CSV table of C-alpha atoms and ligand atoms in Angstrom, one decimal:
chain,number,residue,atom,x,y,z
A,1,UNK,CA,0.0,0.0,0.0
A,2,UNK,CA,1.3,3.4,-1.1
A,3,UNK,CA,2.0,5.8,1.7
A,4,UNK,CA,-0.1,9.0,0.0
A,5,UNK,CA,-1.7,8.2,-3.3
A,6,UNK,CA,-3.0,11.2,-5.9
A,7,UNK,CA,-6.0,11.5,-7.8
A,8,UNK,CA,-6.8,14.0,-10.5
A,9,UNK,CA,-10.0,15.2,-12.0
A,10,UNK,CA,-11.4,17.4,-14.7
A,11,UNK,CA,-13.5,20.3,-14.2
A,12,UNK,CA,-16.4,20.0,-17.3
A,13,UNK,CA,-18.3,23.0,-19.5
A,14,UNK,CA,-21.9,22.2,-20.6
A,15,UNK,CA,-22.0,23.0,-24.5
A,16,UNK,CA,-26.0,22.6,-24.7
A,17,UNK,CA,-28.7,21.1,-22.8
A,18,UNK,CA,-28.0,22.1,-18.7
A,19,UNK,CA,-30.9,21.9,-16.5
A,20,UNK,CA,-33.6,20.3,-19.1
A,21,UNK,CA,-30.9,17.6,-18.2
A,22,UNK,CA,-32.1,17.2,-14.9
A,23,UNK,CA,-35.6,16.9,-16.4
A,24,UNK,CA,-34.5,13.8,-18.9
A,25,UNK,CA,-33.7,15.5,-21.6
A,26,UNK,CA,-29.8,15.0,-23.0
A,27,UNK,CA,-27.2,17.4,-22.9
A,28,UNK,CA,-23.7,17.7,-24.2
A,29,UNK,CA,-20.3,18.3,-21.7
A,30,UNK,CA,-16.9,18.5,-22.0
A,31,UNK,CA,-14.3,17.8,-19.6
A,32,UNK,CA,-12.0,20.6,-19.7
A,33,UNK,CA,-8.3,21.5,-18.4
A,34,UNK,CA,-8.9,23.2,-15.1
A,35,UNK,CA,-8.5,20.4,-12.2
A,36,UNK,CA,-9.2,19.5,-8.9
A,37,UNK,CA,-6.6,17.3,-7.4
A,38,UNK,CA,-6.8,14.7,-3.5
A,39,UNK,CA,-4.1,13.3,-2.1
A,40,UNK,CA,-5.2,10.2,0.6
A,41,UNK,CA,-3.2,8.7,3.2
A,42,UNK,CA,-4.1,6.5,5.7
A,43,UNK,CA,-5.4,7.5,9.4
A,44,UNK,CA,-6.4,5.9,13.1
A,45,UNK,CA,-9.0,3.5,12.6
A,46,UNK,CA,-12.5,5.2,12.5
A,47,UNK,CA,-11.1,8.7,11.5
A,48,UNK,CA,-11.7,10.4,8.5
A,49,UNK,CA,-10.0,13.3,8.0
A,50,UNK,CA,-10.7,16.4,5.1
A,51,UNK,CA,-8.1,19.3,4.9
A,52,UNK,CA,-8.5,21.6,1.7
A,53,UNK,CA,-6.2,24.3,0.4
A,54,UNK,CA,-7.3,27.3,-1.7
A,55,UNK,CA,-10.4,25.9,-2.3
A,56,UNK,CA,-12.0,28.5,-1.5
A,57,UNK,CA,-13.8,27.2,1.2
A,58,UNK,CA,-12.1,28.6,4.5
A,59,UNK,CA,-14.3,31.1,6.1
A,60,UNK,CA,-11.0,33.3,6.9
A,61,UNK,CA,-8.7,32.4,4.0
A,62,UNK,CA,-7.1,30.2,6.7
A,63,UNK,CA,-4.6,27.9,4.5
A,64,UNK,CA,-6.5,24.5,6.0
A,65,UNK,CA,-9.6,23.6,7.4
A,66,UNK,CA,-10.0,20.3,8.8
A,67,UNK,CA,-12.6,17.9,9.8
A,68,UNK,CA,-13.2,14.2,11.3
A,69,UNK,CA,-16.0,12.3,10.2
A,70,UNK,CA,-18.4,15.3,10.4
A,71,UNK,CA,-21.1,15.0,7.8
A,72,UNK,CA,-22.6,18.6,8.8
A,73,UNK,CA,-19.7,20.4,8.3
A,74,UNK,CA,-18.5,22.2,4.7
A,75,UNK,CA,-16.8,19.2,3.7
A,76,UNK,CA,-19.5,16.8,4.9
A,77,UNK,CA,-21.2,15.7,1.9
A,78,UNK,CA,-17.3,14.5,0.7
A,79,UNK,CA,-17.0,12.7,4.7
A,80,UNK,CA,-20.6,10.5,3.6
A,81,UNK,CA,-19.1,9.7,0.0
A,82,UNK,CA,-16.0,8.7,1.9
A,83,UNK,CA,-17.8,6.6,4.3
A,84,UNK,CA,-20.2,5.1,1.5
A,85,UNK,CA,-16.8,4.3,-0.3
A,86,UNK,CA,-15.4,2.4,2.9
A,87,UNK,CA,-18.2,1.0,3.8
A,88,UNK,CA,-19.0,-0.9,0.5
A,89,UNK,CA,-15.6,-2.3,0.6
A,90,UNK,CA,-15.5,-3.7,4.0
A,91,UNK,CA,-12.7,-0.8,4.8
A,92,UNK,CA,-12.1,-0.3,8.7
A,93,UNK,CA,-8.9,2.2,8.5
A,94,UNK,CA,-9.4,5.8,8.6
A,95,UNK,CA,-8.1,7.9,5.6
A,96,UNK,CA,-6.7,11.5,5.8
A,97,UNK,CA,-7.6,13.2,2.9
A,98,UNK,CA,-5.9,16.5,1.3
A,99,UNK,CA,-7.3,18.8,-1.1
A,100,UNK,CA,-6.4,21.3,-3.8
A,101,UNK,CA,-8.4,22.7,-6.9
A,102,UNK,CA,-7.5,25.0,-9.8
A,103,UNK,CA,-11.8,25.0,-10.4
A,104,UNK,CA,-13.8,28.1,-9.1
A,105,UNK,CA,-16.3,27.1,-6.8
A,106,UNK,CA,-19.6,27.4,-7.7
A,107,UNK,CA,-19.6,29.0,-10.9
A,108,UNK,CA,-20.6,26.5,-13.0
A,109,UNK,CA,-17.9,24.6,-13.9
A,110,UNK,CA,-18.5,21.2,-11.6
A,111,UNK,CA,-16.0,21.5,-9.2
A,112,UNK,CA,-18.0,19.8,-6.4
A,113,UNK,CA,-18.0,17.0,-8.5
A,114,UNK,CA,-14.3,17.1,-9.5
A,115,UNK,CA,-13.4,16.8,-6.0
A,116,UNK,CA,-15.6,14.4,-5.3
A,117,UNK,CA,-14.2,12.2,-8.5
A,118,UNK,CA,-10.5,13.1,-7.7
A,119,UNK,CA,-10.9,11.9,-3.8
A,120,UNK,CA,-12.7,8.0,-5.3
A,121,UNK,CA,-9.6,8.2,-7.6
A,122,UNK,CA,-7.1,9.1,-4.9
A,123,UNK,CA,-8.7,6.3,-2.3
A,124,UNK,CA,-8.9,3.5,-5.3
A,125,UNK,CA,-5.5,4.1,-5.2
A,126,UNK,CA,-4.5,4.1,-1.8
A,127,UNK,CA,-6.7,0.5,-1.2
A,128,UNK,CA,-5.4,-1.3,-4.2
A,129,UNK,CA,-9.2,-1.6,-5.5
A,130,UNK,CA,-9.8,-1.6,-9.3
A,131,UNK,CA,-13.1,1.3,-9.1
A,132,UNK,CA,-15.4,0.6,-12.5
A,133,UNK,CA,-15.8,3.8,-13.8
A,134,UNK,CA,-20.0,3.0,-13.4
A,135,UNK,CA,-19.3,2.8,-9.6
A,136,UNK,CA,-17.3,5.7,-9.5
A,137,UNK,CA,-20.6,7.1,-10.7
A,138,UNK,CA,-22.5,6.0,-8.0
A,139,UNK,CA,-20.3,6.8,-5.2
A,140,UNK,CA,-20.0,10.9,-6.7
A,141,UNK,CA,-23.6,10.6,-6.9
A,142,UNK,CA,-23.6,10.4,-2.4
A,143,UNK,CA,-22.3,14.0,-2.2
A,144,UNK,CA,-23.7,15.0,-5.0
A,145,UNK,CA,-26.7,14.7,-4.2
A,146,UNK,CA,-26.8,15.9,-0.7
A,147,UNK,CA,-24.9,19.0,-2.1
A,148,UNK,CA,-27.2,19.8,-5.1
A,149,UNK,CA,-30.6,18.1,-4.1
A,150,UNK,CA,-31.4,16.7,-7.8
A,151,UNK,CA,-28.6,16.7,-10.0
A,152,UNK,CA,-28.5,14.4,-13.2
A,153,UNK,CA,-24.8,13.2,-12.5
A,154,UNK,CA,-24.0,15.1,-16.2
A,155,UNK,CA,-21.2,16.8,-13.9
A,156,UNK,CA,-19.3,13.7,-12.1
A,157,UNK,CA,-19.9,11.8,-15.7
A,158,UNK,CA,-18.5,14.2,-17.6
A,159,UNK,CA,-15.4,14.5,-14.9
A,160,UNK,CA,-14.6,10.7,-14.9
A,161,UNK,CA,-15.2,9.7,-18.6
A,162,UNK,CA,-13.3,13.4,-20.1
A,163,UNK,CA,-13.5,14.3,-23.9
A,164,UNK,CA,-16.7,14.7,-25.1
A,165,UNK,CA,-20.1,13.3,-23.5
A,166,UNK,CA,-24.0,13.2,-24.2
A,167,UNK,CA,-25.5,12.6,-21.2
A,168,UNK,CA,-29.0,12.0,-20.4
A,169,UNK,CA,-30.3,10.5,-17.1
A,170,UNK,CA,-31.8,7.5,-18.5
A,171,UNK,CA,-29.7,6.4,-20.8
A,172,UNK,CA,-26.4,7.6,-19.3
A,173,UNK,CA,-23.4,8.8,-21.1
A,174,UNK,CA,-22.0,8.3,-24.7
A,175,UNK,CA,-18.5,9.2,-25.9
A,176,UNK,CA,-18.6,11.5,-28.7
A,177,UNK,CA,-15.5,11.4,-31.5
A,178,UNK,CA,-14.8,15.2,-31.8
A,179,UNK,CA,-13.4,16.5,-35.6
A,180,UNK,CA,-10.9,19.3,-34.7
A,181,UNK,CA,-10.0,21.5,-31.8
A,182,UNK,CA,-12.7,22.9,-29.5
A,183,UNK,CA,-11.4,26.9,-28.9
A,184,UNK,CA,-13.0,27.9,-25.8
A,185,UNK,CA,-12.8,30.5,-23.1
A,186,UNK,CA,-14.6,30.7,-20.0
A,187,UNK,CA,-16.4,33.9,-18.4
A,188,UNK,CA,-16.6,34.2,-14.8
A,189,UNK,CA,-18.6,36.8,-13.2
A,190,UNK,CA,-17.2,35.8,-10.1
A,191,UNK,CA,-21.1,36.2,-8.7
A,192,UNK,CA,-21.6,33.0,-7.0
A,193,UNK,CA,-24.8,31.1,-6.2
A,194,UNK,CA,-26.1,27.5,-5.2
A,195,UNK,CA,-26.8,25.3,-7.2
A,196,UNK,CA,-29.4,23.6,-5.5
A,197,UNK,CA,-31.4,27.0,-5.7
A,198,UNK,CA,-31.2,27.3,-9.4
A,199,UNK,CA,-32.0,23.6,-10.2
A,200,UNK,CA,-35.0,24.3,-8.1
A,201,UNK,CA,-35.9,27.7,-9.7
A,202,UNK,CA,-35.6,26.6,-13.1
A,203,UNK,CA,-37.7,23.6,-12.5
A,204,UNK,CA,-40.6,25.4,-10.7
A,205,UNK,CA,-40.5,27.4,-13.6
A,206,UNK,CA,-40.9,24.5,-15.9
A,207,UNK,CA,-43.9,23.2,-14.3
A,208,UNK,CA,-45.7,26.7,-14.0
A,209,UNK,CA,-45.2,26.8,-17.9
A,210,UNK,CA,-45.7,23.7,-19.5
A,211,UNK,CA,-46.4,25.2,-22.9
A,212,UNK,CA,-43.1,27.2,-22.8
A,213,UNK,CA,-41.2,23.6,-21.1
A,214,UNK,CA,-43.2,22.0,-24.1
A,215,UNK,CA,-41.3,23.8,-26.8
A,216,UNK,CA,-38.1,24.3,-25.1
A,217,UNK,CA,-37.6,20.1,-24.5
A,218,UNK,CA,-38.3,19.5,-28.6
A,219,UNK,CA,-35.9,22.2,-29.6
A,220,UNK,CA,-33.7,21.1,-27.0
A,221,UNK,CA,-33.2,17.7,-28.6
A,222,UNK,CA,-32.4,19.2,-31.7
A,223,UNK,CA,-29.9,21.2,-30.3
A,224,UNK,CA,-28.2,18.3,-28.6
A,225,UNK,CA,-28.4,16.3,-31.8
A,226,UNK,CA,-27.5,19.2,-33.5
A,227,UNK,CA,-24.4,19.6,-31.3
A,228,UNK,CA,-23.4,15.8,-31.6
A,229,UNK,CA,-23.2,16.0,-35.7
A,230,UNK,CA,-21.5,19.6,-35.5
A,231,UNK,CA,-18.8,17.9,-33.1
A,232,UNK,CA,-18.4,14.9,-35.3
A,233,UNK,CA,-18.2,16.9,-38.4
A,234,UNK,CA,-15.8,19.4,-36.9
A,235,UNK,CA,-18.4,22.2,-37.8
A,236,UNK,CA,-17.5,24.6,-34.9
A,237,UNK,CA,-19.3,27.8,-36.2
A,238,UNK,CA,-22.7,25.8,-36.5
A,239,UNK,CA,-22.2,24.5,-33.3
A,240,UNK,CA,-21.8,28.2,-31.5
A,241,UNK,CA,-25.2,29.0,-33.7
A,242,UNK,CA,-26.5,26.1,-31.3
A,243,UNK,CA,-25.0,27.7,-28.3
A,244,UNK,CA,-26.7,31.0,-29.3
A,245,UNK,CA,-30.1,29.3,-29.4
A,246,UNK,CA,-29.8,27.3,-26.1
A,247,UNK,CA,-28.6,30.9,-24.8
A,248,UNK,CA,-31.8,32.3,-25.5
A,249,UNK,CA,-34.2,29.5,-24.2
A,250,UNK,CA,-32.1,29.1,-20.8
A,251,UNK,CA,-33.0,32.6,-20.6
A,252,UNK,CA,-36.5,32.3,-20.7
A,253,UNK,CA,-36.7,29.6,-18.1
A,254,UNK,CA,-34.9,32.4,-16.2
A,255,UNK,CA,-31.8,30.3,-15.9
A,256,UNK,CA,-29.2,33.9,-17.1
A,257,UNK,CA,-28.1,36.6,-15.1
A,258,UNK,CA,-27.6,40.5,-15.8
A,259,UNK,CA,-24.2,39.9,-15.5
A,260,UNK,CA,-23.6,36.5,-18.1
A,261,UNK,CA,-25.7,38.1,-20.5
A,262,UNK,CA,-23.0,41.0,-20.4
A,263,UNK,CA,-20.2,38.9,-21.0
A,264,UNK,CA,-22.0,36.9,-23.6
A,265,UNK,CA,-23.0,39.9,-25.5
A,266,UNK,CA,-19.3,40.8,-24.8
A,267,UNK,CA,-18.1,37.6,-26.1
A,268,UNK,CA,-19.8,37.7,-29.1
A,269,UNK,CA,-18.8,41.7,-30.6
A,270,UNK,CA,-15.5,40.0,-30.5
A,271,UNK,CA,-16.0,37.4,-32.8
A,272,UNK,CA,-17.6,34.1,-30.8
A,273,UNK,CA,-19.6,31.6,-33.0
A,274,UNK,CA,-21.6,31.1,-29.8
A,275,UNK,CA,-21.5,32.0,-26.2
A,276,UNK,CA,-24.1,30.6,-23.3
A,277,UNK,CA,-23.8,30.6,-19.7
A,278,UNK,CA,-22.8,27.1,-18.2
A,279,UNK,CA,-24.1,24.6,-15.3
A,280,UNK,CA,-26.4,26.2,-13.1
A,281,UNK,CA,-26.6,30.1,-14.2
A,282,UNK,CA,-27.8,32.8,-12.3
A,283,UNK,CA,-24.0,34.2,-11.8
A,284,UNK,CA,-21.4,31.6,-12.4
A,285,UNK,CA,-19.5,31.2,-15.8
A,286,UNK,CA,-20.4,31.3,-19.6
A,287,UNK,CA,-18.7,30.3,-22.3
A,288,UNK,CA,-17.4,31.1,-25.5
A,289,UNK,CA,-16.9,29.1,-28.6
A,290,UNK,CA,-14.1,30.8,-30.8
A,291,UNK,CA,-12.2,30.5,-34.4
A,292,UNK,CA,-8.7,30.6,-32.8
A,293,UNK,CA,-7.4,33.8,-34.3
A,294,UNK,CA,-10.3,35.5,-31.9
A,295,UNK,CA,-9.6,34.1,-28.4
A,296,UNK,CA,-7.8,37.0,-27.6
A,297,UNK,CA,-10.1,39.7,-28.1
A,298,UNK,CA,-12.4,37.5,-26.4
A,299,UNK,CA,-10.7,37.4,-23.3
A,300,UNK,CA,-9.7,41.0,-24.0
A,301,UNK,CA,-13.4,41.7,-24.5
A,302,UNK,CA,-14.6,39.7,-21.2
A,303,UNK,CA,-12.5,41.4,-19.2
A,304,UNK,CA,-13.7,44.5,-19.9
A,305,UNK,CA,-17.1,43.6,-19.4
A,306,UNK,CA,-16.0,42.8,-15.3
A,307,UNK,CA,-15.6,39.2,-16.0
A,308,UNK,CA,-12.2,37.0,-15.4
A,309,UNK,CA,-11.6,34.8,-18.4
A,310,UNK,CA,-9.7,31.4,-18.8
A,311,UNK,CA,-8.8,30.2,-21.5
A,312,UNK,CA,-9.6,25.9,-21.7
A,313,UNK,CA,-8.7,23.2,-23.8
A,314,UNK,CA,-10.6,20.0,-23.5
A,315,UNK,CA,-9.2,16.9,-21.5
A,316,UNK,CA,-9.4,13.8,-23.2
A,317,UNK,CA,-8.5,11.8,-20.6
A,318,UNK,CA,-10.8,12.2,-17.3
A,319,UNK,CA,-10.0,11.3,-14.1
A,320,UNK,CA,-7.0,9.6,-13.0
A,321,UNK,CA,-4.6,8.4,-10.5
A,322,UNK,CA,-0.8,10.3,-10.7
B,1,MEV,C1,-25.1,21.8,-13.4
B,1,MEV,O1,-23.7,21.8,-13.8
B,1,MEV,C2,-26.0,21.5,-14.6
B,1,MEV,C3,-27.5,21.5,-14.2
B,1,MEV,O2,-28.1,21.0,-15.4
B,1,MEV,C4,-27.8,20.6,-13.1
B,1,MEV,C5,-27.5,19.1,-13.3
B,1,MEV,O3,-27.6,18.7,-14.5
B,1,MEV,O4,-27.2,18.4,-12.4
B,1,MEV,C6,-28.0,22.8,-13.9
């Protein structure tokens, strides 16, 4: 048994499709280059301890905060997904268990679910167990759901497989072959807000309207189909016309903000094919869909609208031990 063992995991951008995801309809992710990293070690019996570092967490940018097998604490819905872990392989040691992440918190981009990914990655490691990918799935899912209340799992799916992924709850996740180099950068309005609160806002919505919900879930499937042959055919201008339209129905569910409709509007006097918010909305990040040559005015024109742009490839490789 290694004495610390290191697991890595992508953060992931929604092309089309978030939130009408959580309502079966499929959407389309992609892990991208921003990660979230655990390193576990083993502890006393019966302990399990959760120290993070810039993460973003620490009420008083203290460098660690740590925790022992509290589930009501920040870090608690990570301590139940440890214990569900240990517990389904008959695992009595305690594990100490560090953190790190490159991912803004709550802005869109899953980091909860990168964390929880790279920690299942990290403990596989340190126990020697060979972790399916499909029960990694299920194990994210524990914190995942106490953190977010309904998610579809698009996040820690998207996270573990990397690449490309159509995702819909019922039938799961596909691979997608991409044709060419997805050019992206991220807008963060550096407004933060739950999750939980926009799934459920966006859904109330839904079922107040169900003519509106009607129409957006069939044009929605278009989209996502739309997406999938623009990805396989390398056609990255139609697939920002795609981003446009989702753009413009996530609004009407009330899903955008003031300030990601700046930096889309932004986005796209520079030169986007596309630009959309992405994950939850309502603050958070967007992002745009380039032709190379006009990534930098994009950034250039992002930052002038008050947002912090990254730049982000995609990672073909999802999570993994290192
Ligand atoms: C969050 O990244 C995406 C949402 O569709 C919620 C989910 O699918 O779990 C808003």
């Amino acid at each position: 048994m290694p004495a610390r063992s290191v697991g890595l995991a992508p953060a992931k951008a929604i092309l089309v499709g978030e939130h009408f995801v959580v309502s079966g309809a499929m959407a389309i992710a992609i892990a991208i280059n921003l990660y979230a990293k655990a390193s576990a070690g083993l502890a006393p019996r019966g302990s399990i301890a959760i120290s993070a570092k810039g993460l973003g967490m620490c009420e008083d940018g203290a460098e660690s905060l740590r925790e022992s097998g509290s589930e009501s604490g920040p870090f608690g819905p990570l301590v139940s997904m440890v214990k569900a872990f240990l517990e389904r392989y008959g695992i009595e040691q305690g594990v100490d268990i560090r953190l790190s992440s490159e991912i803004p918190l709550s802005a869109g981009l899953g980091s909860s679910a990168a964390i929880a990914v790279s920690i299942l990655v990290a403990l596989s490691s340190l126990f020697g167990i060979r972790l399916e990918r499909e029960e990694m799935f299920e194990l994210a899912f524990v914190s995942e759901r106490i953190l977010h209340g309904n998610p579809s799992g698009i996040d820690h799916a998207t996270s573990i497989y990397g690449g490309a992924i159509a995702y819909s709850p019922s039938r799961g996740f596909r691979r997608l072959p991409v044709a060419g180099e997805i050019s992206l950068v991220v807008g963060d309005t550096l407004k933060r807000r739950s999750t939980k609160e926009q799934i459920l806002k966006v859904q109330d919505f839904l079922k107040r309207n169900p003519e509106i919900a009607r129409e957006a879930f069939e044009r929605i499937r278009e989209i996502s189909e739309g997406a999938i042959s623009c990805l396989e055919g390398g056609d990255m201008e139609g697939l920002g016309e795609l981003m446009n339209e989702n753009q413009a129905l996530l609004s009407k569910v009330g899903a955008s903000s003031e300030e990601l409709d700046r930096l889309i509007e932004a986005s796209i006097a520079a030169g986007a094919f596309g630009a959309k918010l992405t994950g939850a909305g309502g603050g958070g990040c967007m992002i745009a869909l380039g032709p190379p040559d006009a990534l930098g005015a994009i950034e250039e024109s992002i930052r002038r609208a008050g947002g912090t742009p990254y730049r982000v490839k995609m990672d073909d490789m999802g999570s993994r031990a290192c």
